[in-house]
């Protein structure tokens, strides 16, 4: 489904908000990385036994910020978005010139990378939380199976949406130069599912963790007092 060309003011405003959120999120991520690096060295790097959970942690710890840097560059890059701006201001077929076609392919391919980096980070964290819940509820395997079902469904929905992802269309009058991803506008219901399924999964994880840990914390506090 083709995207409507936004008016210049809305285009500039929406892109600016996207950039603000992206860079603010990256700043928090980097701050958290430095703030917890000493703990990482003591608990991860100096640990004698390194299991699957540790490798998942290290992968997500360093893959996410490195992948994020490329995404942020694309938010400001004039290179990968020329094709969108060209097609927006020209009614001629794309085959009339080579340059816009090449750039269009670059941006269209990149947005799938952008979507994959986000999805991989989310799914790896989801898997880490699943392992944690499995350790908290070793005798209730049905809980882990239910979470696995939700996580697989979440991964499948994200993969399907990313396969049809598109570059965000910009108005040439806005002067915006950016390459970012949007799901196919015709799949609005599925796009919403990509947000509420992870929210459901995280809420269940949070509730199960509280249910197991809070009573133990209260009992220990009573014993000390």
mmCIF file of C-alpha atoms in Angstrom:
data_model
loop_
_atom_site.group_PDB
_atom_site.id
_atom_site.type_symbol
_atom_site.label_atom_id
_atom_site.label_comp_id
_atom_site.label_asym_id
_atom_site.label_seq_id
_atom_site.Cartn_x
_atom_site.Cartn_y
_atom_site.Cartn_z
ATOM 1 C CA UNK A 1 0.000 0.000 0.000
ATOM 2 C CA UNK A 2 1.581 3.347 -1.052
ATOM 3 C CA UNK A 3 2.127 5.959 1.631
ATOM 4 C CA UNK A 4 0.541 9.395 1.325
ATOM 5 C CA UNK A 5 3.033 12.239 1.047
ATOM 6 C CA UNK A 6 2.837 14.220 4.313
ATOM 7 C CA UNK A 7 2.619 17.992 4.396
ATOM 8 C CA UNK A 8 6.000 19.691 5.003
ATOM 9 C CA UNK A 9 5.273 20.852 8.561
ATOM 10 C CA UNK A 10 4.024 17.463 9.762
ATOM 11 C CA UNK A 11 6.885 15.725 7.999
ATOM 12 C CA UNK A 12 9.514 17.913 9.656
ATOM 13 C CA UNK A 13 7.825 17.672 13.063
ATOM 14 C CA UNK A 14 7.411 13.887 12.985
ATOM 15 C CA UNK A 15 10.991 13.360 11.833
ATOM 16 C CA UNK A 16 12.320 15.678 14.534
ATOM 17 C CA UNK A 17 10.390 13.773 17.207
ATOM 18 C CA UNK A 18 11.722 10.479 15.842
ATOM 19 C CA UNK A 19 15.273 11.811 16.042
ATOM 20 C CA UNK A 20 14.758 13.113 19.579
ATOM 21 C CA UNK A 21 13.461 9.755 20.783
ATOM 22 C CA UNK A 22 16.213 7.854 18.981
ATOM 23 C CA UNK A 23 19.100 9.917 20.329
ATOM 24 C CA UNK A 24 17.609 10.176 23.831
ATOM 25 C CA UNK A 25 17.181 6.400 23.942
ATOM 26 C CA UNK A 26 20.757 5.890 22.790
ATOM 27 C CA UNK A 27 22.028 8.325 25.437
ATOM 28 C CA UNK A 28 20.224 6.364 28.169
ATOM 29 C CA UNK A 29 21.578 3.100 26.750
ATOM 30 C CA UNK A 30 25.170 4.383 26.769
ATOM 31 C CA UNK A 31 24.775 5.847 30.262
ATOM 32 C CA UNK A 32 23.448 2.529 31.565
ATOM 33 C CA UNK A 33 26.337 0.716 29.896
ATOM 34 C CA UNK A 34 28.963 2.840 31.653
ATOM 35 C CA UNK A 35 27.050 2.869 34.940
ATOM 36 C CA UNK A 36 26.914 -0.932 35.118
ATOM 37 C CA UNK A 37 30.248 -1.740 33.476
ATOM 38 C CA UNK A 38 31.999 -2.436 36.798
ATOM 39 C CA UNK A 39 29.298 -4.978 37.686
ATOM 40 C CA UNK A 40 29.625 -6.505 34.231
ATOM 41 C CA UNK A 41 33.360 -7.047 34.721
ATOM 42 C CA UNK A 42 32.914 -8.635 38.147
ATOM 43 C CA UNK A 43 29.881 -10.800 37.404
ATOM 44 C CA UNK A 44 30.381 -11.647 33.733
ATOM 45 C CA UNK A 45 33.982 -11.301 32.600
ATOM 46 C CA UNK A 46 35.540 -12.643 35.808
ATOM 47 C CA UNK A 47 33.017 -15.443 36.223
ATOM 48 C CA UNK A 48 34.588 -18.898 36.116
ATOM 49 C CA UNK A 49 31.562 -20.488 34.478
ATOM 50 C CA UNK A 50 30.026 -18.888 31.412
ATOM 51 C CA UNK A 51 26.793 -20.467 30.280
ATOM 52 C CA UNK A 52 24.283 -19.760 27.532
ATOM 53 C CA UNK A 53 22.665 -16.943 29.525
ATOM 54 C CA UNK A 54 25.984 -15.093 29.805
ATOM 55 C CA UNK A 55 26.596 -15.241 26.061
ATOM 56 C CA UNK A 56 23.083 -13.958 25.404
ATOM 57 C CA UNK A 57 23.760 -11.088 27.784
ATOM 58 C CA UNK A 58 27.042 -10.177 26.089
ATOM 59 C CA UNK A 59 25.496 -10.391 22.634
ATOM 60 C CA UNK A 60 22.661 -8.063 23.555
ATOM 61 C CA UNK A 61 24.947 -5.809 25.574
ATOM 62 C CA UNK A 62 27.150 -4.956 22.597
ATOM 63 C CA UNK A 63 25.051 -5.778 19.543
ATOM 64 C CA UNK A 64 22.303 -3.331 20.487
ATOM 65 C CA UNK A 65 24.389 -0.127 20.825
ATOM 66 C CA UNK A 66 26.537 -0.919 17.786
ATOM 67 C CA UNK A 67 23.479 -1.602 15.648
ATOM 68 C CA UNK A 68 21.802 1.506 17.054
ATOM 69 C CA UNK A 69 24.664 3.729 15.856
ATOM 70 C CA UNK A 70 23.997 2.774 12.240
ATOM 71 C CA UNK A 71 20.275 3.402 12.695
ATOM 72 C CA UNK A 72 20.953 6.873 14.093
ATOM 73 C CA UNK A 73 23.246 7.662 11.176
ATOM 74 C CA UNK A 74 20.420 6.761 8.799
ATOM 75 C CA UNK A 75 18.122 9.205 10.613
ATOM 76 C CA UNK A 76 20.388 12.037 9.454
ATOM 77 C CA UNK A 77 21.907 10.620 6.280
ATOM 78 C CA UNK A 78 21.249 12.365 2.949
ATOM 79 C CA UNK A 79 22.624 9.357 1.073
ATOM 80 C CA UNK A 80 20.002 6.656 1.581
ATOM 81 C CA UNK A 81 16.877 8.762 1.129
ATOM 82 C CA UNK A 82 17.356 10.575 -2.165
ATOM 83 C CA UNK A 83 15.186 8.023 -3.906
ATOM 84 C CA UNK A 84 12.156 8.827 -1.768
ATOM 85 C CA UNK A 85 12.572 12.539 -2.347
ATOM 86 C CA UNK A 86 13.056 12.006 -6.093
ATOM 87 C CA UNK A 87 9.996 9.815 -6.495
ATOM 88 C CA UNK A 88 7.917 12.254 -4.482
ATOM 89 C CA UNK A 89 8.692 15.195 -6.771
ATOM 90 C CA UNK A 90 8.808 13.344 -10.088
ATOM 91 C CA UNK A 91 6.007 11.647 -11.964
ATOM 92 C CA UNK A 92 8.427 9.912 -14.321
ATOM 93 C CA UNK A 93 9.056 6.189 -13.984
ATOM 94 C CA UNK A 94 12.083 5.293 -11.868
ATOM 95 C CA UNK A 95 13.830 3.618 -14.821
ATOM 96 C CA UNK A 96 14.388 7.016 -16.481
ATOM 97 C CA UNK A 97 17.491 7.443 -14.335
ATOM 98 C CA UNK A 98 19.848 5.079 -12.619
ATOM 99 C CA UNK A 99 20.799 7.015 -9.514
ATOM 100 C CA UNK A 100 17.393 7.169 -7.793
ATOM 101 C CA UNK A 101 16.835 3.454 -8.421
ATOM 102 C CA UNK A 102 20.149 2.563 -6.765
ATOM 103 C CA UNK A 103 19.455 4.736 -3.734
ATOM 104 C CA UNK A 104 15.915 3.448 -3.471
ATOM 105 C CA UNK A 105 17.214 -0.097 -3.253
ATOM 106 C CA UNK A 106 19.738 0.906 -0.593
ATOM 107 C CA UNK A 107 17.140 2.523 1.662
ATOM 108 C CA UNK A 108 14.548 -0.203 1.087
ATOM 109 C CA UNK A 109 17.095 -2.814 2.098
ATOM 110 C CA UNK A 110 18.381 -0.805 5.023
ATOM 111 C CA UNK A 111 14.990 -0.449 6.693
ATOM 112 C CA UNK A 112 14.855 -4.232 6.981
ATOM 113 C CA UNK A 113 18.214 -4.103 8.739
ATOM 114 C CA UNK A 114 16.835 -1.430 11.059
ATOM 115 C CA UNK A 115 13.801 -3.547 11.857
ATOM 116 C CA UNK A 116 15.897 -6.668 12.366
ATOM 117 C CA UNK A 117 18.275 -4.989 14.820
ATOM 118 C CA UNK A 118 15.352 -3.875 16.972
ATOM 119 C CA UNK A 119 13.569 -7.219 16.735
ATOM 120 C CA UNK A 120 16.700 -9.240 17.531
ATOM 121 C CA UNK A 121 17.429 -7.126 20.607
ATOM 122 C CA UNK A 122 13.850 -7.502 21.846
ATOM 123 C CA UNK A 123 13.705 -11.249 21.233
ATOM 124 C CA UNK A 124 17.080 -11.888 22.890
ATOM 125 C CA UNK A 125 15.938 -10.037 26.006
ATOM 126 C CA UNK A 126 12.695 -12.005 25.889
ATOM 127 C CA UNK A 127 14.665 -15.247 25.752
ATOM 128 C CA UNK A 128 16.818 -14.167 28.700
ATOM 129 C CA UNK A 129 13.713 -13.425 30.742
ATOM 130 C CA UNK A 130 12.259 -16.786 29.748
ATOM 131 C CA UNK A 131 15.347 -18.533 31.118
ATOM 132 C CA UNK A 132 14.994 -16.537 34.323
ATOM 133 C CA UNK A 133 11.356 -17.526 34.762
ATOM 134 C CA UNK A 134 12.250 -21.138 34.028
ATOM 135 C CA UNK A 135 14.747 -20.960 36.905
ATOM 136 C CA UNK A 136 12.176 -19.385 39.236
ATOM 137 C CA UNK A 137 9.504 -21.972 38.385
ATOM 138 C CA UNK A 138 11.452 -25.219 37.800
ATOM 139 C CA UNK A 139 8.484 -27.443 38.646
ATOM 140 C CA UNK A 140 5.863 -25.569 36.605
ATOM 141 C CA UNK A 141 7.006 -26.248 33.060
ATOM 142 C CA UNK A 142 3.628 -25.215 31.659
ATOM 143 C CA UNK A 143 4.522 -21.622 32.533
ATOM 144 C CA UNK A 144 7.680 -21.745 30.426
ATOM 145 C CA UNK A 145 5.818 -23.457 27.594
ATOM 146 C CA UNK A 146 3.189 -20.731 27.580
ATOM 147 C CA UNK A 147 5.853 -18.035 27.469
ATOM 148 C CA UNK A 148 7.652 -19.853 24.649
ATOM 149 C CA UNK A 149 4.404 -19.870 22.669
ATOM 150 C CA UNK A 150 3.985 -16.105 23.130
ATOM 151 C CA UNK A 151 7.632 -15.411 22.294
ATOM 152 C CA UNK A 152 7.475 -17.481 19.106
ATOM 153 C CA UNK A 153 4.286 -15.676 18.084
ATOM 154 C CA UNK A 154 5.915 -12.319 18.782
ATOM 155 C CA UNK A 155 8.959 -13.252 16.701
ATOM 156 C CA UNK A 156 6.815 -14.494 13.822
ATOM 157 C CA UNK A 157 4.713 -11.310 13.745
ATOM 158 C CA UNK A 158 7.815 -9.109 13.778
ATOM 159 C CA UNK A 159 9.497 -11.129 11.023
ATOM 160 C CA UNK A 160 6.384 -10.936 8.849
ATOM 161 C CA UNK A 161 6.021 -7.183 9.337
ATOM 162 C CA UNK A 162 9.709 -6.507 8.694
ATOM 163 C CA UNK A 163 9.585 -8.506 5.462
ATOM 164 C CA UNK A 164 7.101 -5.947 4.114
ATOM 165 C CA UNK A 165 8.608 -2.858 5.745
ATOM 166 C CA UNK A 166 8.983 0.346 3.739
ATOM 167 C CA UNK A 167 11.074 3.517 3.948
ATOM 168 C CA UNK A 168 9.168 6.452 5.393
ATOM 169 C CA UNK A 169 8.030 8.789 2.621
ATOM 170 C CA UNK A 170 9.109 12.425 3.005
ATOM 171 C CA UNK A 171 7.819 15.581 1.404
ATOM 172 C CA UNK A 172 10.537 17.206 -0.763
ATOM 173 C CA UNK A 173 9.416 20.639 0.445
ATOM 174 C CA UNK A 174 10.246 19.758 4.058
ATOM 175 C CA UNK A 175 13.966 19.391 3.385
ATOM 176 C CA UNK A 176 14.034 16.204 5.461
ATOM 177 C CA UNK A 177 16.807 13.747 4.733
ATOM 178 C CA UNK A 178 16.362 10.539 6.667
ATOM 179 C CA UNK A 179 15.978 6.822 6.161
ATOM 180 C CA UNK A 180 13.732 5.102 8.679
ATOM 181 C CA UNK A 181 11.310 2.210 8.649
ATOM 182 C CA UNK A 182 7.546 2.018 8.672
ATOM 183 C CA UNK A 183 5.416 -1.097 8.528
ATOM 184 C CA UNK A 184 3.082 -1.534 5.583
ATOM 185 C CA UNK A 185 0.224 0.931 6.289
ATOM 186 C CA UNK A 186 -2.307 -1.661 5.102
ATOM 187 C CA UNK A 187 -1.298 -3.918 8.021
ATOM 188 C CA UNK A 188 -2.239 -1.545 10.817
ATOM 189 C CA UNK A 189 -3.773 -4.269 13.010
ATOM 190 C CA UNK A 190 -0.674 -6.456 12.772
ATOM 191 C CA UNK A 191 1.528 -3.414 13.351
ATOM 192 C CA UNK A 192 -0.310 -2.766 16.604
ATOM 193 C CA UNK A 193 0.247 -6.405 17.568
ATOM 194 C CA UNK A 194 4.002 -5.833 17.311
ATOM 195 C CA UNK A 195 3.599 -3.471 20.277
ATOM 196 C CA UNK A 196 0.987 -5.163 22.464
ATOM 197 C CA UNK A 197 2.355 -8.713 22.216
ATOM 198 C CA UNK A 198 5.744 -7.699 23.717
ATOM 199 C CA UNK A 199 3.851 -5.640 26.303
ATOM 200 C CA UNK A 200 1.764 -8.685 27.210
ATOM 201 C CA UNK A 201 4.874 -10.865 27.414
ATOM 202 C CA UNK A 202 6.768 -8.380 29.607
ATOM 203 C CA UNK A 203 3.749 -7.889 31.873
ATOM 204 C CA UNK A 204 3.452 -11.633 32.449
ATOM 205 C CA UNK A 205 7.200 -11.873 33.126
ATOM 206 C CA UNK A 206 6.999 -8.991 35.590
ATOM 207 C CA UNK A 207 3.992 -10.463 37.383
ATOM 208 C CA UNK A 208 5.547 -13.925 37.657
ATOM 209 C CA UNK A 209 8.776 -12.443 39.000
ATOM 210 C CA UNK A 210 6.961 -10.415 41.654
ATOM 211 C CA UNK A 211 4.812 -13.397 42.640
ATOM 212 C CA UNK A 212 7.909 -15.488 43.301
ATOM 213 C CA UNK A 213 10.257 -12.920 44.826
ATOM 214 C CA UNK A 214 8.114 -10.523 46.888
ATOM 215 C CA UNK A 215 6.913 -13.129 49.454
ATOM 216 C CA UNK A 216 10.509 -14.268 49.982
ATOM 217 C CA UNK A 217 11.636 -10.676 50.460
ATOM 218 C CA UNK A 218 8.866 -10.036 53.005
ATOM 219 C CA UNK A 219 9.712 -13.198 54.948
ATOM 220 C CA UNK A 220 13.397 -12.304 55.110
ATOM 221 C CA UNK A 221 12.544 -8.798 56.266
ATOM 222 C CA UNK A 222 10.335 -10.179 59.037
ATOM 223 C CA UNK A 223 13.037 -12.619 60.108
ATOM 224 C CA UNK A 224 15.592 -9.822 60.395
ATOM 225 C CA UNK A 225 13.260 -7.599 62.400
#
